Each structure stands twice: as C-alpha cells, then as structure tokens.
Amino acid sequence: MARAAFIGLGVMGFPMAGHLAARGHEVTVYNRNPKRAEAWLEKHAGRSAATPAAAAKGAEVVFTCVGNDDDLRSVTLGENGAFDGLDEGALLVDHTTASAAVARELAEAAAAQGAGFIDAPVSGGQAGAENGALSVMCGGEPADYARAEPVIMAYAKGCRLMGPAGAGQLTKMVNQICIAGLLQGLSEGLAFARKAGLDGEAVLEVISKGAAGSWQMENRGKTMLADKFDFGFAVDWMRKDLAICLAEANANGAALPVTALVDQFYKDVQGMGGARWDTSSLIKRLA
Ligand SMILES: NC(=O)c1ccc[n+]([C@@H]2O[C@H](COP(=O)([O-])OP(=O)(O)OC[C@H]3O[C@@H](n4cnc5c(N)ncnc54)[C@H](OP(=O)(O)O)[C@@H]3O)[C@@H](O)[C@H]2O)c1
C-alpha cells in the first residue's frame, strides 16, 4: 500500500481518490475549493492538506487531475505547488488531459528534483471514474511506470505505457481525434433517420450490432434521440482537448481536416448555450 496524495477532486479526481482510499492506500487530498475536500473526507478515509505542497510532502505517489496546462503548472510548479513538497524518489502521476509539452516540462522538473513523472490521461468519463473502470494511457520511464501501474489499477480496467514523457498525452489526442469525427457521423446518421421518417430507436438497435456500432452509439444514441445533453463530457472540455490536438498536428505535420471542422461545429454548440452539454450535442446543430 502506498502513501498517496491526490490534487484536484473534480468530477474525475473525487471518485479516483476514493478508489485509492478504498484499496487501503493512505490518501491525503487537496482541492482548491476546500468544500470538495471536506465532502471527500465525509465519504472516504484519509486526510486533507491546505496546499498541494503540503499534500505532496511525505507521499510516495502524488496524483494530479486538474483542468488544463495552466492549472497543472499552477498546482505543481506554482507557489506551494506539489514540487515544493515532493520528496526525492517520489513519483508524480498526472491524470489531467494536457499537452505533451507540459508533460515533458514536468518530467524534467521532476528529474531535477530526483523524482519521477508519468503523464497518465484517462478515457472512460465520469462513469469510468466512479466505477473504477478507466482506460489510462501513460508516458514516462519504464521503472517509474512499473511503480505507478499497481496504484493506478485501483480505478482502471486498463493501463499501458506508450513511450517516453508526453506519449500518454499523444495517445489521448488520438482518442479525442477518433471521437470527434465519429460523433459528427453519428449525429448526421440520426438526424438523417429522423428526416427519413424512420424510428430512431429501431435504427439504433439494428445498426449498433453491425459495422456502425460504437461506444458512442451504445452509450449516447438514445439520449441524442431524446434531446438529452445535461450530463457527460462537456463541450468546453472537448474544445480544450481539440485545441491541444490541432496544435500538436500543426507541429508534427499531421492532417486533421475533419477534427478542425468538428471543432468549429462545437464552437457553434457553445454559441447555442451548450458549453456544458455532453459532446454528443453536435446533433443539436442539425435539428
Ligand atoms: N469529466 C470527464 O468525463 C473527463 C474524462 C476524461 C478526462 N477528463 C479530464 O480530466 C481533467 C479533470 O476533469 P474533471 O471533469 O474532473 O474537471 P472538473 O470537475 O472541472 O474538476 C477540475 C478540478 O481541478 C481543480 N482545478 C482546476 N484549476 C485549478 C487550479 N488552477 N488550481 C487548483 N485546482 C484547480 C478544480 O478545483 P476547484 O474544485 O477548486 O475548482 C477541480 O478539483 C480535465 O483535464 C479533463 O479534460 C475529464
């Protein structure tokens, strides 16, 4: 069992830290808004700390799961950030969906302090975090990964080292690129079915068993037909992720024409008041 710190008790971090405590790890949590840390302590065994540095002090593994690159820099490299408390030999594991560049930056900062770093973005959403069934894609040194994996498995159904620092984030970019085009296709298909006078639910039932089937079709098809988007993975978050993908493609020369277009469609959805709607709300533009 590890002495662990968990920084960022949002939709994802709250249940992930809970799974660590449930497995018997000794968990110290930090959240910027202390009310979330208090709520966590009401449900789980552990301690809370007043700053990321205080949470990290004495921990063998320090987890972060915050919003974006800047938030991540703030809770790690900032004043009273995790690096101010990180012990030599400790490991920083970041679950934020962020750029590969910030992952490499933190890996260097960790190495300078005699610590390890793993970028470990996740897929599986809120339900995956709550059910302990996330898919985790990692970047870093194999020896560090070997220490991180058994602890991460408290909330994962799969975890894999993809390469050096940044490789986890690059893999998460592939994940988001695949989802963006797929959701637009699903939206167009269901909007077409409606115009064609077909029974949408019947269409889903029959085509989901064939070559068009997907996680999105299984888990979002019915709610898309029912015009329900007040849950799930927010459009604002998706645009943050797609901006990271488009910037990386700009640097590595990959062509992402559909991803760039879908990003603009999400901008339309934001303009319709859908910033917090689930990403399947792309279909709203086609109504
Ligand atoms: N939600 C999903 O389905 C999902 C799926 C896969 C990946 N992700 C990724 O996982 C990460 C977290 O997502 P989430 O849904 O858990 O987000 P969230 O519910 O908005 O939580 C964000 C957490 O980060 C903290 N935070 C943000 N900026 C901070 C800062 N500058 N300083 C200190 N704390 C800060 C927040 O603290 P406060 O409570 O004080 O605001 C909160 O604890 C994101 O990178 C997201 O893209 C999310």
Tab-separated table of C-alpha atoms and ligand atoms in Angstrom:
chain	number	residue	atom	x	y	z
A	1	MET	CA	0.000	0.000	0.000
A	2	ALA	CA	1.271	3.461	-0.893
A	3	ARG	CA	1.260	6.841	0.816
A	4	ALA	CA	-0.556	8.844	-1.861
A	5	ALA	CA	-1.590	12.445	-2.407
A	6	PHE	CA	-4.420	13.428	-4.751
A	7	ILE	CA	-4.655	17.002	-6.025
A	8	GLY	CA	-7.898	18.002	-7.780
A	9	LEU	CA	-11.155	16.445	-6.582
A	10	GLY	CA	-13.341	17.288	-9.568
A	11	VAL	CA	-15.793	15.053	-11.390
A	12	MET	CA	-12.903	12.670	-12.151
A	13	GLY	CA	-10.478	13.144	-9.261
A	14	PHE	CA	-13.065	12.787	-6.477
A	15	PRO	CA	-14.029	9.183	-7.281
A	16	MET	CA	-10.475	8.235	-8.359
A	17	ALA	CA	-9.079	9.320	-4.987
A	18	GLY	CA	-11.965	7.440	-3.373
A	19	HIS	CA	-10.924	4.201	-5.091
A	20	LEU	CA	-7.367	4.665	-3.796
A	21	ALA	CA	-8.665	5.007	-0.224
A	22	ALA	CA	-10.989	2.024	-0.682
A	23	ARG	CA	-7.979	-0.101	-1.733
A	24	GLY	CA	-6.257	0.776	1.543
A	25	HIS	CA	-3.795	3.387	0.269
A	26	GLU	CA	-3.061	6.177	2.731
A	27	VAL	CA	-4.527	9.188	0.910
A	28	THR	CA	-4.037	12.916	1.513
A	29	VAL	CA	-6.243	15.093	-0.692
A	30	TYR	CA	-6.030	18.719	-1.767
A	31	ASN	CA	-8.691	20.722	-3.574
A	32	ARG	CA	-8.574	24.457	-4.318
A	33	ASN	CA	-12.144	24.842	-3.086
A	34	PRO	CA	-11.863	23.238	0.370
A	35	LYS	CA	-15.546	22.265	0.375
A	36	ARG	CA	-14.788	19.473	-2.117
A	37	ALA	CA	-12.050	18.123	0.161
A	38	GLU	CA	-14.441	18.234	3.127
A	39	ALA	CA	-17.087	16.378	1.095
A	40	TRP	CA	-14.464	13.791	0.131
A	41	LEU	CA	-13.450	13.241	3.762
A	42	GLU	CA	-17.080	12.692	4.718
A	43	LYS	CA	-17.169	9.732	2.317
A	44	HIS	CA	-13.640	8.336	2.498
A	45	ALA	CA	-10.855	7.598	4.961
A	46	GLY	CA	-7.867	9.922	4.625
A	47	ARG	CA	-6.583	13.403	5.360
A	48	SER	CA	-6.688	16.750	3.619
A	49	ALA	CA	-3.919	19.297	3.224
A	50	ALA	CA	-4.063	23.079	2.853
A	51	THR	CA	-1.766	23.289	-0.194
A	52	PRO	CA	-0.532	20.962	-2.955
A	53	ALA	CA	2.955	21.155	-1.372
A	54	ALA	CA	1.633	20.003	2.000
A	55	ALA	CA	-0.304	17.171	0.346
A	56	ALA	CA	2.789	16.027	-1.579
A	57	LYS	CA	5.123	16.092	1.449
A	58	GLY	CA	5.838	12.531	2.549
A	59	ALA	CA	3.829	10.941	-0.298
A	60	GLU	CA	5.330	8.173	-2.413
A	61	VAL	CA	2.941	8.891	-5.292
A	62	VAL	CA	1.375	12.291	-5.959
A	63	PHE	CA	-1.593	12.375	-8.350
A	64	THR	CA	-2.924	15.462	-10.107
A	65	CYS	CA	-6.191	15.772	-12.050
A	66	VAL	CA	-6.999	19.404	-12.827
A	67	GLY	CA	-8.305	21.315	-15.853
A	68	ASN	CA	-5.655	22.343	-18.386
A	69	ASP	CA	-1.931	23.082	-18.845
A	70	ASP	CA	-2.011	26.311	-16.839
A	71	ASP	CA	-3.945	24.735	-13.962
A	72	LEU	CA	-1.458	21.883	-13.949
A	73	ARG	CA	1.540	24.245	-13.855
A	74	SER	CA	-0.126	26.165	-11.041
A	75	VAL	CA	-0.650	23.112	-8.775
A	76	THR	CA	2.796	21.655	-9.494
A	77	LEU	CA	5.337	24.379	-10.338
A	78	GLY	CA	3.462	27.298	-8.721
A	79	GLU	CA	3.916	28.708	-5.246
A	80	ASN	CA	3.126	25.992	-2.687
A	81	GLY	CA	2.760	23.626	-5.636
A	82	ALA	CA	3.448	19.892	-5.466
A	83	PHE	CA	7.132	20.333	-6.374
A	84	ASP	CA	7.609	22.424	-3.226
A	85	GLY	CA	6.762	19.329	-1.179
A	86	LEU	CA	7.742	16.439	-3.452
A	87	ASP	CA	10.271	14.115	-1.814
A	88	GLU	CA	13.318	12.763	-3.591
A	89	GLY	CA	12.416	9.364	-5.042
A	90	ALA	CA	8.685	10.157	-5.141
A	91	LEU	CA	6.538	9.878	-8.250
A	92	LEU	CA	4.214	12.488	-9.769
A	93	VAL	CA	1.391	10.995	-11.854
A	94	ASP	CA	-0.734	13.439	-13.834
A	95	HIS	CA	-4.246	12.488	-14.986
A	96	THR	CA	-5.114	15.887	-16.495
A	97	THR	CA	-5.762	15.934	-20.248
A	98	ALA	CA	-2.990	18.364	-21.182
A	99	SER	CA	-0.348	18.959	-23.860
A	100	ALA	CA	2.615	16.682	-24.468
A	101	ALA	CA	4.813	19.763	-23.980
A	102	VAL	CA	3.714	20.325	-20.376
A	103	ALA	CA	4.223	16.606	-19.687
A	104	ARG	CA	7.837	16.867	-20.872
A	105	GLU	CA	8.286	20.051	-18.834
A	106	LEU	CA	7.078	18.335	-15.657
A	107	ALA	CA	9.184	15.249	-16.365
A	108	GLU	CA	12.262	17.490	-16.494
A	109	ALA	CA	11.266	19.332	-13.324
A	110	ALA	CA	10.715	16.019	-11.536
A	111	ALA	CA	14.065	14.621	-12.691
A	112	ALA	CA	15.839	17.769	-11.461
A	113	GLN	CA	14.395	17.008	-8.034
A	114	GLY	CA	15.323	13.305	-8.100
A	115	ALA	CA	11.669	12.325	-8.588
A	116	GLY	CA	9.783	10.520	-11.383
A	117	PHE	CA	6.933	11.665	-13.599
A	118	ILE	CA	4.224	9.830	-15.546
A	119	ASP	CA	1.684	11.589	-17.773
A	120	ALA	CA	-1.424	9.455	-17.486
A	121	PRO	CA	-4.536	10.936	-19.117
A	122	VAL	CA	-7.669	8.827	-18.881
A	123	SER	CA	-10.632	7.800	-21.002
A	124	GLY	CA	-13.949	6.455	-19.769
A	125	GLY	CA	-15.611	9.579	-18.409
A	126	GLN	CA	-17.333	10.175	-15.102
A	127	ALA	CA	-18.901	6.705	-15.120
A	128	GLY	CA	-15.479	5.128	-15.727
A	129	ALA	CA	-14.007	7.066	-12.801
A	130	GLU	CA	-16.901	6.183	-10.492
A	131	ASN	CA	-16.875	2.509	-11.461
A	132	GLY	CA	-13.079	2.240	-11.321
A	133	ALA	CA	-13.038	1.260	-14.998
A	134	LEU	CA	-10.905	3.927	-16.683
A	135	SER	CA	-8.515	3.338	-19.538
A	136	VAL	CA	-5.182	5.006	-18.734
A	137	MET	CA	-2.523	5.896	-21.315
A	138	CYS	CA	0.900	6.659	-19.915
A	139	GLY	CA	4.197	8.283	-20.838
A	140	GLY	CA	7.435	8.127	-18.868
A	141	GLU	CA	10.336	5.927	-17.815
A	142	PRO	CA	9.601	2.174	-17.561
A	143	ALA	CA	10.871	1.960	-13.957
A	144	ASP	CA	8.580	4.807	-12.874
A	145	TYR	CA	5.676	3.268	-14.777
A	146	ALA	CA	6.213	-0.069	-13.029
A	147	ARG	CA	5.747	1.704	-9.674
A	148	ALA	CA	2.711	3.701	-10.829
A	149	GLU	CA	0.701	0.966	-12.538
A	150	PRO	CA	-0.330	-1.110	-9.484
A	151	VAL	CA	-1.581	2.037	-7.729
A	152	ILE	CA	-3.415	3.348	-10.836
A	153	MET	CA	-5.180	-0.018	-11.207
A	154	ALA	CA	-7.349	0.948	-8.194
A	155	TYR	CA	-9.551	2.864	-10.680
A	156	ALA	CA	-8.586	1.449	-14.075
A	157	LYS	CA	-9.573	-1.515	-16.182
A	158	GLY	CA	-6.550	-0.970	-18.393
A	159	CYS	CA	-3.265	0.913	-18.164
A	160	ARG	CA	-0.385	0.957	-20.629
A	161	LEU	CA	2.980	2.658	-21.053
A	162	MET	CA	3.030	4.184	-24.560
A	163	GLY	CA	6.547	5.655	-24.620
A	164	PRO	CA	8.556	8.462	-23.005
A	165	ALA	CA	7.085	11.511	-21.248
A	166	GLY	CA	4.292	13.004	-23.387
A	167	ALA	CA	3.371	9.701	-25.062
A	168	GLY	CA	0.325	9.302	-22.798
A	169	GLN	CA	-0.957	12.730	-23.816
A	170	LEU	CA	-0.264	11.997	-27.508
A	171	THR	CA	-2.313	8.800	-27.198
A	172	LYS	CA	-5.169	10.697	-25.547
A	173	MET	CA	-5.062	13.092	-28.534
A	174	VAL	CA	-5.607	10.113	-30.856
A	175	ASN	CA	-8.570	9.136	-28.659
A	176	GLN	CA	-10.151	12.592	-28.969
A	177	ILE	CA	-9.477	12.806	-32.732
A	178	CYS	CA	-11.267	9.457	-33.196
A	179	ILE	CA	-14.229	10.575	-31.084
A	180	ALA	CA	-14.712	13.960	-32.801
A	181	GLY	CA	-15.318	12.638	-36.315
A	182	LEU	CA	-17.273	9.659	-35.050
A	183	LEU	CA	-19.744	11.821	-33.101
A	184	GLN	CA	-20.377	14.047	-36.105
A	185	GLY	CA	-21.065	10.929	-38.209
A	186	LEU	CA	-23.431	9.571	-35.561
A	187	SER	CA	-25.200	12.947	-35.370
A	188	GLU	CA	-25.641	13.088	-39.126
A	189	GLY	CA	-26.924	9.494	-39.237
A	190	LEU	CA	-29.527	10.043	-36.514
A	191	ALA	CA	-30.619	13.406	-37.962
A	192	PHE	CA	-30.971	11.712	-41.353
A	193	ALA	CA	-33.056	8.902	-39.822
A	194	ARG	CA	-35.417	11.491	-38.347
A	195	LYS	CA	-35.847	13.314	-41.694
A	196	ALA	CA	-36.394	9.972	-43.426
A	197	GLY	CA	-39.276	9.206	-41.069
A	198	LEU	CA	-37.578	6.151	-39.523
A	199	ASP	CA	-37.978	5.022	-35.908
A	200	GLY	CA	-34.645	6.217	-34.445
A	201	GLU	CA	-34.550	3.686	-31.616
A	202	ALA	CA	-35.221	0.836	-34.013
A	203	VAL	CA	-32.451	2.111	-36.293
A	204	LEU	CA	-30.024	2.175	-33.350
A	205	GLU	CA	-30.992	-1.296	-32.261
A	206	VAL	CA	-30.363	-2.846	-35.641
A	207	ILE	CA	-27.265	-0.939	-36.787
A	208	SER	CA	-25.468	-0.994	-33.425
A	209	LYS	CA	-24.991	-4.734	-33.871
A	210	GLY	CA	-23.274	-4.213	-37.230
A	211	ALA	CA	-20.232	-2.384	-38.547
A	212	ALA	CA	-21.545	1.061	-37.495
A	213	GLY	CA	-21.655	0.131	-33.805
A	214	SER	CA	-19.528	2.154	-31.355
A	215	TRP	CA	-19.239	3.148	-27.689
A	216	GLN	CA	-20.863	6.463	-28.591
A	217	MET	CA	-23.746	4.723	-30.351
A	218	GLU	CA	-24.271	2.346	-27.416
A	219	ASN	CA	-23.972	4.984	-24.696
A	220	ARG	CA	-25.203	8.176	-26.364
A	221	GLY	CA	-27.502	7.189	-29.252
A	222	LYS	CA	-30.712	7.034	-27.203
A	223	THR	CA	-30.019	10.251	-25.279
A	224	MET	CA	-29.264	12.038	-28.568
A	225	LEU	CA	-32.675	10.955	-29.894
A	226	ALA	CA	-34.266	12.132	-26.632
A	227	ASP	CA	-32.503	15.526	-26.881
A	228	LYS	CA	-30.761	14.975	-23.500
A	229	PHE	CA	-27.328	16.538	-23.079
A	230	ASP	CA	-27.239	17.721	-19.480
A	231	PHE	CA	-24.546	15.217	-18.384
A	232	GLY	CA	-21.319	13.599	-19.583
A	233	PHE	CA	-18.217	15.192	-21.122
A	234	ALA	CA	-18.690	18.940	-21.614
A	235	VAL	CA	-18.241	20.687	-24.964
A	236	ASP	CA	-15.897	23.230	-23.299
A	237	TRP	CA	-13.594	20.369	-22.234
A	238	MET	CA	-13.729	18.848	-25.712
A	239	ARG	CA	-12.741	22.148	-27.331
A	240	LYS	CA	-9.823	22.393	-24.881
A	241	ASP	CA	-8.731	18.895	-25.952
A	242	LEU	CA	-9.210	19.544	-29.675
A	243	ALA	CA	-7.134	22.728	-29.411
A	244	ILE	CA	-4.314	20.574	-27.984
A	245	CYS	CA	-4.731	18.061	-30.857
A	246	LEU	CA	-4.755	20.782	-33.537
A	247	ALA	CA	-1.658	22.479	-32.068
A	248	GLU	CA	0.204	19.149	-31.943
A	249	ALA	CA	-0.822	18.368	-35.550
A	250	ASN	CA	0.396	21.790	-36.585
A	251	ALA	CA	3.775	20.914	-35.092
A	252	ASN	CA	4.066	17.319	-36.370
A	253	GLY	CA	2.504	17.857	-39.816
A	254	ALA	CA	-0.480	15.521	-39.368
A	255	ALA	CA	-3.587	16.471	-41.362
A	256	LEU	CA	-6.750	16.784	-39.238
A	257	PRO	CA	-9.337	18.286	-41.617
A	258	VAL	CA	-12.400	16.638	-40.044
A	259	THR	CA	-11.217	17.317	-36.482
A	260	ALA	CA	-10.718	21.007	-37.335
A	261	LEU	CA	-14.215	21.184	-38.824
A	262	VAL	CA	-15.857	19.424	-35.869
A	263	ASP	CA	-14.042	21.825	-33.536
A	264	GLN	CA	-15.821	24.674	-35.342
A	265	PHE	CA	-19.131	22.807	-35.021
A	266	TYR	CA	-18.519	22.634	-31.262
A	267	LYS	CA	-17.983	26.401	-31.339
A	268	ASP	CA	-21.493	26.662	-32.814
A	269	VAL	CA	-22.806	24.477	-29.963
A	270	GLN	CA	-21.130	26.784	-27.424
A	271	GLY	CA	-22.916	29.678	-29.183
A	272	MET	CA	-26.221	27.821	-28.717
A	273	GLY	CA	-25.638	27.799	-24.938
A	274	GLY	CA	-24.155	24.303	-24.918
A	275	ALA	CA	-20.790	24.893	-23.260
A	276	ARG	CA	-21.602	22.364	-20.511
A	277	TRP	CA	-23.620	19.962	-22.696
A	278	ASP	CA	-22.261	16.493	-23.412
A	279	THR	CA	-20.189	16.202	-26.606
A	280	SER	CA	-22.998	14.225	-28.289
A	281	SER	CA	-24.859	17.585	-28.542
A	282	LEU	CA	-23.320	18.041	-32.020
A	283	ILE	CA	-26.682	16.741	-33.294
A	284	LYS	CA	-28.364	19.937	-31.989
A	285	ARG	CA	-26.811	21.872	-34.898
A	286	LEU	CA	-28.623	19.579	-37.335
A	287	ALA	CA	-32.115	19.885	-35.844
B	1	LIG	N1	-15.125	14.688	-17.000
B	1	LIG	C1	-14.779	13.752	-17.886
B	1	LIG	O1	-15.630	12.993	-18.397
B	1	LIG	C2	-13.322	13.581	-18.278
B	1	LIG	C3	-12.947	12.434	-18.990
B	1	LIG	C4	-11.606	12.256	-19.335
B	1	LIG	C5	-10.694	13.223	-19.000
B	1	LIG	N2	-11.067	14.352	-18.327
B	1	LIG	C6	-10.041	15.339	-17.995
B	1	LIG	O2	-9.734	15.242	-16.616
B	1	LIG	C7	-9.402	16.534	-16.110
B	1	LIG	C8	-10.331	16.870	-14.963
B	1	LIG	O3	-11.672	16.827	-15.432
B	1	LIG	P1	-12.922	16.938	-14.428
B	1	LIG	O4	-14.115	16.560	-15.247
B	1	LIG	O5	-12.637	16.224	-13.162
B	1	LIG	O6	-12.942	18.514	-14.189
B	1	LIG	P2	-13.671	19.341	-13.037
B	1	LIG	O7	-14.812	18.589	-12.461
B	1	LIG	O8	-13.917	20.706	-13.593
B	1	LIG	O9	-12.559	19.426	-11.897
B	1	LIG	C9	-11.386	20.152	-12.072
B	1	LIG	C10	-10.568	20.045	-10.815
B	1	LIG	O10	-9.356	20.766	-10.988
B	1	LIG	C11	-9.240	21.759	-9.980
B	1	LIG	N3	-8.559	22.930	-10.549
B	1	LIG	C12	-8.753	23.465	-11.777
B	1	LIG	N4	-7.932	24.505	-11.961
B	1	LIG	C13	-7.199	24.612	-10.842
B	1	LIG	C14	-6.168	25.497	-10.433
B	1	LIG	N5	-5.733	26.463	-11.246
B	1	LIG	N6	-5.652	25.345	-9.212
B	1	LIG	C15	-6.095	24.362	-8.395
B	1	LIG	N7	-7.065	23.490	-8.711
B	1	LIG	C16	-7.603	23.621	-9.935
B	1	LIG	C17	-10.653	22.072	-9.561
B	1	LIG	O11	-10.656	22.654	-8.289
B	1	LIG	P3	-11.948	23.509	-7.763
B	1	LIG	O12	-12.915	22.483	-7.244
B	1	LIG	O13	-11.405	24.381	-6.713
B	1	LIG	O14	-12.478	24.264	-8.954
B	1	LIG	C18	-11.254	20.659	-9.589
B	1	LIG	O15	-10.848	19.935	-8.461
B	1	LIG	C19	-9.514	17.506	-17.293
B	1	LIG	O16	-8.253	17.701	-17.866
B	1	LIG	C20	-10.458	16.770	-18.243
B	1	LIG	O17	-10.238	17.160	-19.599
B	1	LIG	C21	-12.364	14.532	-17.948
